[in-house]
XYZ file of C-alpha atoms in Angstrom:
750
model
C -65.504 49.310 -36.986
C -64.178 46.658 -34.662
C -60.704 45.341 -35.029
C -60.170 41.649 -34.332
C -57.602 41.153 -31.512
C -54.290 39.667 -32.670
C -53.764 36.107 -31.389
C -51.002 35.804 -28.752
C -48.573 32.918 -29.301
C -45.629 31.458 -27.423
C -42.295 32.413 -29.090
C -40.432 29.555 -30.682
C -38.000 27.720 -28.391
C -34.752 26.450 -29.933
C -33.377 23.148 -28.705
C -29.884 23.679 -27.283
C -27.063 22.048 -29.211
C -24.177 20.629 -27.164
C -20.958 22.520 -27.769
C -18.906 19.381 -27.590
C -19.646 15.680 -27.860
C -19.784 13.991 -24.444
C -17.359 11.120 -23.847
C -18.853 7.680 -23.378
C -18.041 5.454 -20.454
C -15.776 2.592 -21.537
C -14.355 -0.276 -19.496
C -11.449 -2.585 -20.252
C -13.138 -5.896 -20.761
C -11.073 -9.080 -20.319
C -13.491 -10.864 -22.693
C -12.386 -8.596 -25.573
C -8.969 -7.353 -24.378
C -10.014 -3.798 -25.226
C -12.088 -0.953 -23.843
C -15.761 -1.435 -24.681
C -18.565 1.071 -24.267
C -20.457 0.210 -21.130
C -24.129 -0.657 -21.639
C -25.970 -2.168 -18.675
C -28.648 -4.807 -19.156
C -31.205 -2.539 -17.440
C -30.766 1.235 -17.687
C -29.131 2.823 -14.630
C -28.685 -0.566 -12.922
C -25.629 -2.838 -12.614
C -25.665 -6.478 -11.532
C -22.143 -7.139 -10.257
C -20.485 -10.280 -8.854
C -16.983 -10.108 -7.355
C -14.913 -13.104 -6.349
C -14.259 -12.949 -2.624
C -11.604 -14.459 -0.355
C -10.745 -18.080 0.298
C -10.549 -17.817 4.074
C -7.712 -19.955 5.519
C -5.079 -17.336 6.435
C -4.393 -13.626 6.862
C -5.382 -11.337 4.013
C -2.314 -9.750 2.407
C -1.371 -6.751 0.341
C -2.308 -8.569 -2.908
C -5.829 -8.904 -1.554
C -5.780 -5.246 -0.479
C -4.860 -4.170 -4.022
C -7.644 -6.270 -5.495
C -10.455 -5.381 -3.093
C -9.629 -1.683 -2.651
C -9.301 -1.285 -6.418
C -12.636 -2.988 -6.996
C -14.101 -0.767 -4.253
C -12.827 2.352 -6.046
C -14.370 1.176 -9.360
C -17.651 0.333 -7.626
C -17.814 3.781 -5.943
C -17.172 5.593 -9.213
C -19.892 3.719 -11.062
C -22.467 4.243 -8.321
C -21.462 7.632 -6.841
C -20.178 9.421 -9.956
C -22.112 7.868 -12.821
C -25.204 7.240 -10.653
C -25.820 3.533 -11.338
C -27.831 1.528 -8.863
C -25.365 -1.252 -8.153
C -26.258 -4.637 -6.680
C -22.862 -5.865 -5.488
C -22.523 -9.510 -4.619
C -19.372 -11.099 -3.173
C -18.743 -14.629 -1.958
C -16.766 -16.208 0.781
C -15.113 -19.523 -0.118
C -15.263 -21.528 3.081
C -15.090 -25.003 1.435
C -11.793 -25.565 -0.390
C -8.825 -27.986 -0.472
C -6.546 -25.330 1.053
C -8.976 -24.802 3.922
C -9.371 -28.573 4.520
C -5.603 -29.152 4.621
C -4.862 -26.122 6.789
C -7.651 -26.913 9.240
C -6.629 -30.568 9.463
C -2.912 -29.794 9.844
C -3.503 -27.089 12.475
C -5.692 -29.466 14.484
C -3.213 -32.355 14.301
C -0.249 -30.155 15.244
C -2.113 -28.787 18.216
C -3.363 -32.157 19.457
C -0.482 -34.469 18.598
C 2.485 -32.114 19.073
C 1.851 -29.014 21.119
C -0.320 -30.673 23.769
C 1.931 -33.737 23.982
C 5.354 -32.080 24.262
C 5.963 -29.540 26.947
C 9.759 -29.863 26.454
C 11.977 -30.766 23.499
C 12.392 -34.536 24.029
C 14.507 -37.047 22.075
C 11.288 -38.478 20.716
C 10.151 -35.072 19.361
C 13.572 -34.431 17.796
C 13.535 -37.886 16.132
C 10.070 -37.315 14.686
C 11.169 -33.886 13.401
C 14.233 -35.400 11.746
C 12.079 -38.066 10.031
C 9.734 -35.305 8.874
C 12.704 -33.359 7.540
C 13.873 -36.228 5.383
C 10.346 -36.767 3.958
C 10.031 -33.005 3.296
C 13.256 -32.704 1.339
C 12.635 -35.800 -0.779
C 9.223 -34.513 -1.766
C 9.905 -30.809 -2.248
C 13.553 -30.232 -3.183
C 14.560 -33.654 -4.562
C 17.280 -34.322 -1.995
C 17.896 -37.707 -0.283
C 19.826 -36.987 2.901
C 20.525 -34.348 5.567
C 24.064 -34.122 4.267
C 22.828 -33.133 0.815
C 20.458 -30.723 2.462
C 23.217 -29.002 4.447
C 25.248 -28.521 1.281
C 22.170 -27.217 -0.559
C 21.459 -24.680 2.205
C 25.113 -23.609 2.292
C 25.529 -23.072 -1.441
C 22.120 -21.887 -2.588
C 20.906 -18.317 -3.052
C 17.201 -17.506 -2.842
C 17.274 -15.359 -5.971
C 18.706 -18.188 -8.005
C 16.328 -20.711 -6.432
C 13.287 -18.551 -7.337
C 14.327 -18.643 -10.970
C 14.372 -22.436 -10.877
C 11.117 -22.904 -8.950
C 9.019 -20.087 -7.352
C 8.373 -22.296 -4.330
C 12.075 -22.999 -3.598
C 12.681 -19.832 -1.530
C 9.737 -20.870 0.710
C 11.185 -24.346 1.120
C 14.638 -22.927 1.729
C 13.353 -20.691 4.566
C 11.395 -23.484 6.208
C 14.325 -25.918 5.987
C 16.841 -23.394 7.290
C 14.718 -22.703 10.372
C 14.064 -26.397 10.973
C 17.665 -27.570 10.618
C 18.916 -24.783 12.925
C 16.283 -25.674 15.545
C 17.172 -29.401 15.381
C 20.875 -28.554 15.769
C 20.200 -26.595 18.979
C 17.105 -28.497 20.092
C 18.058 -28.908 23.722
C 19.075 -25.230 24.180
C 16.042 -23.350 22.897
C 12.526 -23.025 24.396
C 10.005 -25.632 23.200
C 7.692 -22.886 21.901
C 10.428 -21.555 19.607
C 11.365 -25.099 18.499
C 7.797 -25.965 17.568
C 7.236 -22.687 15.717
C 10.378 -23.280 13.621
C 9.623 -26.915 12.673
C 5.852 -26.768 12.166
C 6.033 -26.375 8.380
C 8.248 -29.452 8.178
C 6.270 -31.639 10.599
C 2.662 -31.074 9.486
C 2.881 -32.802 6.078
C 3.997 -36.012 7.816
C 1.345 -35.668 10.470
C -1.330 -35.108 7.852
C -0.188 -38.081 5.763
C -0.269 -40.394 8.814
C -3.340 -39.144 10.665
C -5.248 -36.834 8.316
C -7.905 -39.417 7.544
C -8.835 -39.604 11.258
C -10.005 -35.999 11.399
C -13.775 -36.259 11.031
C -15.324 -33.570 13.301
C -17.126 -31.077 11.031
C -16.440 -28.239 13.467
C -12.747 -28.505 12.754
C -13.452 -27.521 9.134
C -15.817 -24.730 10.121
C -13.904 -22.895 12.836
C -10.876 -22.045 10.684
C -12.701 -20.328 7.815
C -15.093 -18.644 10.241
C -12.181 -17.033 12.128
C -10.421 -15.840 8.962
C -13.613 -14.565 7.427
C -14.059 -12.302 10.419
C -10.461 -11.181 10.181
C -10.980 -10.386 6.492
C -14.023 -8.276 7.341
C -11.934 -6.331 9.923
C -9.223 -5.755 7.345
C -11.686 -4.442 4.766
C -13.344 -2.155 7.296
C -9.973 -0.658 8.191
C -9.279 -0.114 4.471
C -12.652 1.636 4.119
C -13.889 -0.928 1.590
C -17.664 -0.910 1.291
C -19.301 -4.138 2.455
C -21.029 -6.231 -0.225
C -24.759 -5.655 -0.661
C -25.132 -9.409 -0.546
C -22.571 -11.878 0.934
C -22.744 -15.561 -0.018
C -20.945 -18.524 1.616
C -20.275 -21.792 -0.202
C -21.216 -23.829 2.888
C -24.728 -22.326 2.779
C -25.250 -23.170 -0.899
C -24.496 -26.888 -1.073
C -28.089 -27.929 -1.955
C -28.242 -25.350 -4.752
C -24.838 -26.495 -6.037
C -26.139 -30.113 -6.233
C -29.161 -28.955 -8.248
C -26.991 -26.874 -10.533
C -24.685 -29.834 -11.256
C -27.683 -32.057 -11.945
C -28.949 -29.572 -14.583
C -25.545 -29.386 -16.273
C -25.489 -33.246 -16.462
C -28.995 -33.310 -17.950
C -27.936 -30.682 -20.502
C -25.195 -33.075 -21.649
C -22.178 -31.137 -20.411
C -21.041 -33.134 -17.341
C -20.585 -36.789 -16.300
C -20.158 -38.855 -13.163
C -16.962 -40.883 -12.595
C -16.570 -44.210 -10.818
C -15.369 -42.631 -7.530
C -18.550 -40.533 -7.206
C -17.144 -37.273 -8.582
C -18.719 -35.215 -11.326
C -16.637 -33.571 -14.063
C -17.427 -30.885 -16.659
C -17.115 -32.227 -20.185
C -15.069 -29.549 -22.020
C -15.099 -31.474 -25.328
C -18.900 -31.751 -25.373
C -19.112 -28.034 -24.474
C -16.725 -26.923 -27.197
C -18.364 -29.115 -29.829
C -21.665 -27.272 -29.356
C -22.271 -24.535 -31.975
C -23.449 -22.170 -29.234
C -20.478 -22.398 -26.838
C -16.757 -21.851 -26.667
C -14.384 -22.732 -23.802
C -11.681 -20.510 -22.235
C -13.051 -17.166 -23.453
C -10.758 -15.145 -21.201
C -7.414 -16.850 -21.810
C -7.769 -19.311 -24.697
C -3.965 -19.569 -24.932
C -3.940 -21.304 -21.486
C -6.401 -23.997 -22.525
C -4.708 -27.336 -22.003
C -2.188 -25.945 -19.451
C -2.036 -28.981 -17.102
C -0.155 -27.072 -14.376
C -2.838 -24.358 -14.170
C -5.642 -26.889 -14.430
C -4.056 -28.977 -11.624
C -3.604 -25.921 -9.409
C -7.197 -24.937 -9.949
C -8.429 -28.466 -9.058
C -6.676 -28.438 -5.671
C -4.133 -30.754 -4.101
C -6.778 -33.131 -2.731
C -8.270 -33.876 -6.140
C -7.238 -37.105 -7.801
C -8.071 -38.595 -11.182
C -8.736 -42.058 -9.674
C -12.323 -42.002 -11.036
C -11.165 -41.460 -14.625
C -11.643 -38.074 -16.435
C -12.538 -38.199 -20.111
C -10.133 -35.376 -20.878
C -7.217 -33.737 -18.951
C -9.012 -30.402 -19.544
C -12.160 -31.530 -17.683
C -12.598 -30.097 -14.184
C -14.465 -31.138 -11.071
C -18.021 -29.882 -10.385
C -18.407 -32.249 -7.469
C -15.634 -34.039 -5.610
C -16.073 -37.389 -3.862
C -14.854 -36.898 -0.296
C -12.160 -39.156 1.144
C -11.698 -39.884 4.888
C -10.516 -36.703 6.638
C -12.507 -34.394 4.349
C -15.887 -32.786 5.001
C -18.770 -34.302 3.032
C -22.399 -33.653 2.050
C -25.010 -35.970 0.609
C -25.583 -35.933 -3.157
C -27.054 -38.224 -5.852
C -23.471 -39.323 -6.615
C -22.477 -40.120 -3.027
C -20.903 -38.119 -0.238
C -18.736 -35.296 -1.470
C -18.233 -31.561 -1.598
C -18.364 -28.813 -4.284
C -15.525 -28.150 -6.716
C -13.957 -24.755 -6.462
C -15.243 -23.274 -9.734
C -18.887 -24.265 -9.442
C -19.473 -22.316 -6.241
C -19.332 -18.885 -7.867
C -21.531 -19.920 -10.762
C -24.211 -21.091 -8.398
C -24.132 -18.231 -5.918
C -23.881 -15.501 -8.550
C -26.723 -16.964 -10.610
C -28.937 -17.457 -7.570
C -28.809 -13.728 -6.821
C -28.289 -12.108 -10.212
C -29.920 -14.535 -12.606
C -28.833 -15.974 -15.933
C -26.846 -12.882 -16.979
C -24.900 -10.155 -15.189
C -23.337 -6.858 -16.172
C -19.970 -7.136 -14.398
C -17.823 -9.919 -12.919
C -14.594 -8.872 -11.208
C -11.560 -10.492 -9.577
C -7.806 -10.689 -9.707
C -6.128 -11.502 -13.022
C -4.633 -14.659 -11.497
C -8.191 -16.077 -11.412
C -8.853 -15.606 -15.156
C -7.826 -19.123 -16.031
C -8.965 -21.649 -15.064
C -11.312 -20.326 -12.393
C -13.251 -17.634 -14.286
C -13.103 -19.452 -17.594
C -14.590 -22.481 -15.887
C -17.246 -20.306 -14.226
C -18.280 -19.021 -17.650
C -18.444 -22.538 -19.143
C -20.437 -23.997 -16.273
C -22.987 -21.159 -16.194
C -23.476 -21.019 -19.952
C -23.874 -24.803 -19.970
C -26.506 -24.518 -17.201
C -28.499 -21.679 -18.815
C -27.633 -22.825 -22.338
C -26.824 -19.218 -23.278
C -23.902 -17.580 -25.042
C -22.850 -14.842 -22.623
C -23.248 -15.192 -18.843
C -21.061 -12.125 -18.163
C -20.986 -8.977 -20.294
C -17.973 -7.272 -18.784
C -15.155 -9.038 -16.963
C -12.960 -6.645 -14.941
C -9.634 -8.109 -13.798
C -7.383 -6.217 -11.436
C -3.599 -6.452 -12.038
C -1.062 -8.250 -9.838
C 0.624 -6.542 -6.960
C 4.424 -6.812 -6.680
C 6.581 -5.700 -3.748
C 9.793 -4.125 -5.132
C 9.395 -6.224 -8.268
C 8.433 -9.535 -6.642
C 4.915 -10.971 -7.015
C 3.255 -11.753 -3.707
C 1.645 -15.121 -3.082
C 0.033 -16.622 -0.050
C 0.890 -20.123 -1.266
C 4.558 -19.100 -1.518
C 4.495 -17.482 1.924
C 6.183 -14.319 0.699
C 3.405 -11.946 1.526
C 2.888 -8.850 3.768
C -0.385 -9.057 5.619
C -2.744 -6.120 5.557
C -2.298 -5.633 9.288
C 1.470 -5.486 8.834
C 1.065 -2.934 6.040
C -1.275 -0.811 8.235
C 1.421 -0.646 10.907
C 3.644 1.174 8.408
C 1.207 2.941 6.186
C -2.225 4.541 6.684
C -5.291 3.139 4.913
C -5.507 6.448 2.992
C -1.913 6.013 1.765
C -2.580 2.461 0.573
C -5.758 3.533 -1.264
C -3.964 6.465 -2.857
C -1.079 4.237 -3.991
C -3.622 1.905 -5.658
C -5.481 4.839 -7.235
C -2.223 6.112 -8.826
C -1.938 3.009 -11.027
C -4.550 1.953 -13.664
C -6.749 -0.691 -12.003
C -6.076 -3.355 -14.631
C -2.266 -2.773 -14.661
C 0.349 -4.496 -12.553
C 1.260 -2.425 -9.498
C 4.775 -2.440 -8.063
C 4.583 -1.316 -4.439
C 7.956 0.324 -3.921
C 9.586 3.333 -2.269
C 9.232 5.633 -5.271
C 5.472 5.089 -5.334
C 5.144 5.612 -1.572
C 7.212 8.815 -1.762
C 4.853 10.091 -4.463
C 1.853 9.171 -2.300
C 3.243 11.004 0.741
C 3.984 14.097 -1.375
C 0.423 14.152 -2.746
C -1.045 13.546 0.684
C 1.022 16.428 2.133
C -0.139 18.746 -0.700
C -3.777 17.897 -0.140
C -3.535 18.283 3.656
C -1.872 21.705 3.407
C -4.418 22.868 0.797
C -7.510 21.932 2.846
C -6.002 23.330 6.040
C -5.173 26.591 4.332
C -8.599 26.997 2.702
C -10.408 26.211 5.998
C -8.325 28.734 7.817
C -8.675 31.513 5.227
C -12.437 30.886 5.012
C -12.777 31.148 8.781
C -10.652 34.302 8.886
C -12.721 36.054 6.232
C -15.978 35.179 8.002
C -14.605 36.611 11.232
C -13.663 39.813 9.483
C -17.161 40.076 8.041
C -18.725 39.407 11.468
C -16.582 42.175 12.899
C -18.054 44.655 10.462
C -15.457 44.698 7.732
C -16.810 45.065 4.186
C -15.076 42.644 1.840
C -15.619 42.957 -1.912
C -17.335 40.092 -3.696
C -16.724 41.296 -7.216
C -14.867 38.900 -9.437
C -11.872 40.181 -11.382
C -9.994 38.499 -14.226
C -8.033 36.237 -11.865
C -11.234 34.911 -10.255
C -12.875 34.333 -13.634
C -9.728 32.511 -14.760
C -9.825 30.359 -11.629
C -13.415 29.268 -12.376
C -12.428 28.489 -15.983
C -9.610 26.323 -14.580
C -12.204 24.546 -12.380
C -14.506 23.876 -15.316
C -11.610 22.577 -17.363
C -10.667 20.256 -14.497
C -14.274 18.995 -14.230
C -14.263 18.129 -17.949
C -10.914 16.391 -17.610
C -12.068 14.395 -14.567
C -15.243 13.336 -16.397
C -13.257 12.324 -19.484
C -10.834 10.329 -17.232
C -13.624 8.515 -15.419
C -15.239 7.650 -18.786
C -11.902 6.305 -20.019
C -11.849 3.061 -18.069
C -12.268 4.772 -14.647
C -8.777 6.322 -14.956
C -8.040 7.342 -11.355
C -4.350 8.162 -12.019
C -5.484 10.917 -14.415
C -8.075 12.124 -11.941
C -5.499 12.389 -9.153
C -3.215 14.311 -11.524
C -5.966 16.730 -12.528
C -6.916 17.354 -8.872
C -3.329 17.969 -7.931
C -2.900 20.468 -10.762
C -6.107 22.224 -9.708
C -4.800 22.534 -6.174
C -1.540 24.021 -7.461
C -3.457 26.505 -9.556
C -5.599 27.515 -6.586
C -2.566 27.833 -4.302
C -0.967 30.218 -6.845
C -4.153 32.277 -6.882
C -4.124 32.561 -3.080
C -0.438 33.398 -2.993
C -0.662 36.083 -5.734
C -3.819 37.819 -4.593
C -3.690 39.636 -1.236
C -7.261 40.827 -1.912
C -8.518 37.367 -2.834
C -12.108 36.195 -3.184
C -12.911 33.170 -1.050
C -15.988 31.938 -2.918
C -14.235 30.383 -5.992
C -11.683 28.837 -3.643
C -14.418 27.267 -1.544
C -16.188 25.962 -4.649
C -12.964 24.337 -5.804
C -12.299 22.825 -2.369
C -15.824 21.360 -2.212
C -15.473 19.893 -5.722
C -12.117 18.275 -4.827
C -13.675 16.943 -1.622
C -16.540 15.466 -3.640
C -14.154 13.653 -6.031
C -11.996 12.373 -3.198
C -15.090 11.117 -1.415
C -16.170 9.261 -4.634
C -12.759 7.571 -4.637
C -13.332 6.322 -1.102
C -11.345 8.890 0.899
C -13.399 9.987 3.904
C -14.415 13.516 3.105
C -15.833 16.460 5.042
C -17.522 18.843 2.651
C -18.937 20.893 5.509
C -15.426 21.868 6.703
C -13.666 21.529 3.342
C -11.297 18.602 3.049
C -10.710 14.953 3.609
C -10.523 13.388 7.010
C -7.352 11.855 8.340
C -7.286 8.500 10.148
C -7.106 10.310 13.456
C -10.297 12.338 13.005
C -13.846 11.357 13.858
C -16.720 10.970 11.449
C -18.283 14.352 12.029
C -15.613 16.651 10.720
C -15.981 20.021 12.524
C -17.474 20.179 16.018
C -18.596 22.617 18.674
C -15.413 21.995 20.680
C -13.304 22.789 17.576
C -15.165 26.098 17.173
C -14.517 26.953 20.810
C -10.867 26.087 20.296
C -10.735 28.315 17.204
C -12.154 31.302 19.063
C -9.671 30.768 21.906
C -6.828 30.483 19.390
C -7.814 33.723 17.623
C -7.896 35.583 20.947
C -4.370 34.372 21.818
C -3.223 35.105 18.270
C -4.509 38.700 18.421
C -2.526 39.246 21.653
C 0.549 37.725 20.034
C 0.056 39.946 16.964
C 0.351 43.003 19.246
C 3.512 41.650 20.900
C 5.036 40.911 17.528
C 4.054 44.302 16.042
C 5.594 46.178 19.005
C 8.715 44.025 18.831
C 9.202 44.836 15.133
C 8.585 48.584 15.627
C 10.901 48.820 18.671
C 13.405 46.256 17.317
C 13.037 44.455 20.667
C 14.565 41.028 20.177
C 13.149 39.765 23.475
C 9.546 40.404 22.313
C 10.234 38.868 18.881
C 11.675 35.725 20.492
C 8.647 35.541 22.816
C 6.361 35.924 19.802
C 8.073 33.033 17.985
C 7.931 30.858 21.107
C 4.143 31.380 21.448
C 3.706 30.400 17.786
C 6.216 27.558 17.442
C 5.899 25.951 20.843
C 2.942 26.925 23.047
C 0.186 27.068 20.386
C 1.574 24.333 18.123
C 1.644 21.966 21.118
C -2.065 22.670 21.530
C -2.808 21.850 17.894
C -2.871 25.452 16.647
C -0.697 27.017 13.948
C -0.316 30.644 12.888
C 0.844 31.934 9.550
C 2.237 35.431 9.916
C 1.194 37.817 7.144
C 2.704 41.079 5.967
C -0.649 42.746 6.344
C -3.314 42.159 8.976
C -3.325 39.571 11.751
C -1.818 36.160 11.584
C -3.841 33.380 9.901
C -5.009 30.926 12.579
C -5.304 27.195 11.727
C -6.818 24.481 13.870
C -4.831 21.318 13.219
C -5.936 17.694 13.332
C -3.585 15.259 14.982
C -1.770 14.245 11.768
C -1.294 17.930 10.737
C -0.055 18.763 14.222
C 2.416 15.902 14.245
C 3.731 16.871 10.862
C 4.387 20.544 11.865
C 5.900 19.472 15.213
C 8.249 17.121 13.307
C 9.208 19.898 10.934
C 9.785 22.257 13.873
C 11.897 19.679 15.661
C 13.866 18.913 12.541
C 14.534 22.669 12.108
C 15.644 22.986 15.742
C 17.779 19.890 15.376
C 19.514 21.382 12.308
C 20.112 24.614 14.223
C 21.628 22.654 17.108
C 23.760 20.595 14.735
C 24.889 23.755 12.978
C 25.819 25.388 16.336
C 27.545 22.221 17.472
C 29.518 22.113 14.248
C 30.398 25.787 14.720
C 31.581 25.176 18.266
C 33.565 22.114 17.110
C 35.187 24.145 14.392
C 36.034 26.863 16.889
C 37.523 24.289 19.314
C 39.532 22.752 16.506
C 40.746 26.193 15.462
C 41.804 27.003 19.000
C 43.572 23.665 19.338
C 45.382 24.206 16.078
C 46.347 27.736 17.212
C 47.594 26.318 20.511
C 49.689 23.727 18.753
C 51.037 26.313 16.398
C 51.958 28.593 19.278
C 53.767 25.740 21.011
C 55.663 24.988 17.836
C 56.467 28.629 17.281
C 57.953 28.992 20.772
C 61.001 26.949 19.684
C 63.860 29.148 18.505
C 65.269 28.101 15.102
C 68.780 27.898 16.635
C 67.525 25.208 19.044
C 65.456 23.035 16.710
C 68.268 20.690 15.575
C 70.199 20.397 18.847
C 69.863 16.633 18.945
C 73.277 15.048 19.743
C 71.950 11.566 18.892
C 71.689 12.730 15.291
C 74.263 15.471 14.849
C 77.767 16.340 16.227
C 78.520 19.870 14.799
C 76.450 22.930 13.934
C 77.082 26.336 12.327
C 76.479 29.695 13.974
C 72.713 29.595 13.163
C 72.312 26.105 14.735
C 72.086 24.255 11.414
C 73.827 20.814 11.537
C 77.069 20.470 9.520
C 78.081 16.939 10.593
C 76.078 13.873 11.563
C 76.600 11.822 14.783
C 79.465 9.884 13.142
C 81.328 13.067 12.184
C 80.437 12.781 8.545
C 79.666 15.915 6.589
C 75.902 16.452 6.104
C 75.123 15.884 2.411
C 74.108 18.807 0.217
C 70.551 17.513 -0.257
C 70.104 16.907 3.470
C 71.600 20.349 4.175
C 69.142 21.903 1.752
C 66.162 20.292 3.610
C 67.509 21.411 6.994
C 67.898 24.999 5.835
C 64.405 24.975 4.439
C 62.961 23.716 7.815
C 65.128 26.221 9.711
C 63.888 29.111 7.623
C 60.248 28.140 8.097
C 60.729 27.880 11.860
C 62.484 31.261 11.962
C 59.574 32.885 10.132
C 57.008 31.228 12.482
C 58.936 32.170 15.599
C 59.347 35.794 14.496
C 55.580 35.914 13.779
C 54.631 34.962 17.345
C 57.677 36.265 19.251
C 58.889 39.402 17.441
C 60.409 40.754 20.647
C 62.995 37.935 20.639
C 64.460 39.094 17.302
């Protein structure tokens, strides 16, 4: 009887259930003033436009805060969360500020610098006339006498409270008046540099309309655009995927404006300008104006500042809130052909056109400094939504916070800024990036000593950690290569260390999901380093593998934040290192160092055993001077050979400075000791000299006394009067003290 074979089936598979709910990425959105879950238009892709620089002067620390912070956010989204980011950034090379600066620079060069090789009476007179015009316009003073009194009695802190621009005017006027006063005694170059800010407004008013060469308006922004690119490269800011310039988009801007007019949201004025009709836009059921900062709608000061100093209302706006899409150009201003006559783009329209040309009628992210929110970004939104007739041109608006220096907001227009190049002379690019990462990207940042001290402390902790791990890892590999068998088994402390790593990973992920919170990430990484350092310190028989895993993870996170990292050799690069991390020459240097270290270990061991101080001193000299000067450090250990570390330049300089500070303290201590000894000897000498006087002789001064008793104590003064009881009491007390001192030093005389 045959038995039918039992059918073989695949066992049931159970779908895994997540232990915990995963956090969702949320971004602080200026359009909602809250953290919104991030949902891209197309899965795994981000269309991103970021407002770039207006290039007419040096980039400053405020720019650095904005662009480095945006760079960190961009890196997290693409390198941590894995989005494919298309990052577009513009360069504003047509703007009222650029026109004025280019024109004034040209006129000052041609009409002043080239014409005056010495400080002449004519030049001084023109400067004095410029000074009077300047004070009447800017500080509401009518004479030089009033100005001198204003300069003598004013304080910049009080002036800033009255008008933020007053400290700038004060500084310019102070330099100019001082130079005029000593005009014939200072070099012409110094005179011109000090009076330029006062003179150029008058020059521009008189001759600005004569500047017509287009190249004058091109060369200035071209130069500063290049300088900006250099600054960003030095700050390790990723270049934009696509860069756009306003000057290359004028035809598209004209077409864009035409479409807004045809849609009923813009109008031409009599002077040939075109303005956006805010009332028509707001009256539409589909649209609303000033989405970002509705409370600033109608702020004429902000609207005026956004329009630029060369914009006039001569053509007749329908509403004070309306803003220029196209500006009719006056003499002395660059111009392009348009259906409305010769003119140039308004400031706000440029970003709408360039962003839309690349990213289309809707984008995921738009970013920029918070100072641009109104009117610039609000006007961008209105223009673009009027053009496409849609409700939401941007889904997420990310605004970086202001940067203050010791509490004061920086501003290029107020001339109270620190350039990026000036900052890089004092701080490294890594330190600047770390200081920005320690503050939430959308918060105000106060760049002050306490923040920089925190940055330097964190940097020092990270440097020491990576150096230590690299050295221990190399040492263990050498021991293995020399035939030593090292246990790989994990004990409780190793398992606990990996648990700490997994906890840190969860915390980092949660922090990145929570509005890209880099301050929390830096804190978690620092705590993980401290935990690992404790493991290393408390385990003489440590396991290197979990330590290496942690070092590589930390390196990965730091790399995501934009710190140059070297995962192959465990750590982040310093500014003095090359791009390759470890090298063949470094390996040769390491082998040489270990050979010398082994010889030194023998010298030190014999010195300890024989208590030979000469050998111990030689051992310390080899470690603290000879090897350290070659970029090699050695950590002596209670067991086994010293731990050899190959230092980069920054690490070497730090240890040399610490060594020199230690030696200096020893020298100062020895000097103080010698000084105390010298003082003691001097005091002893003086005491001996005083003690040599016999008590019987100490009051033998006939100009004061006429009679004495048997012990030499005065009984009558020089006039023959009896010494008073109180005076006698003092004399006896002095005599007794001298007797005691004399007997102490000269006992043989008693």
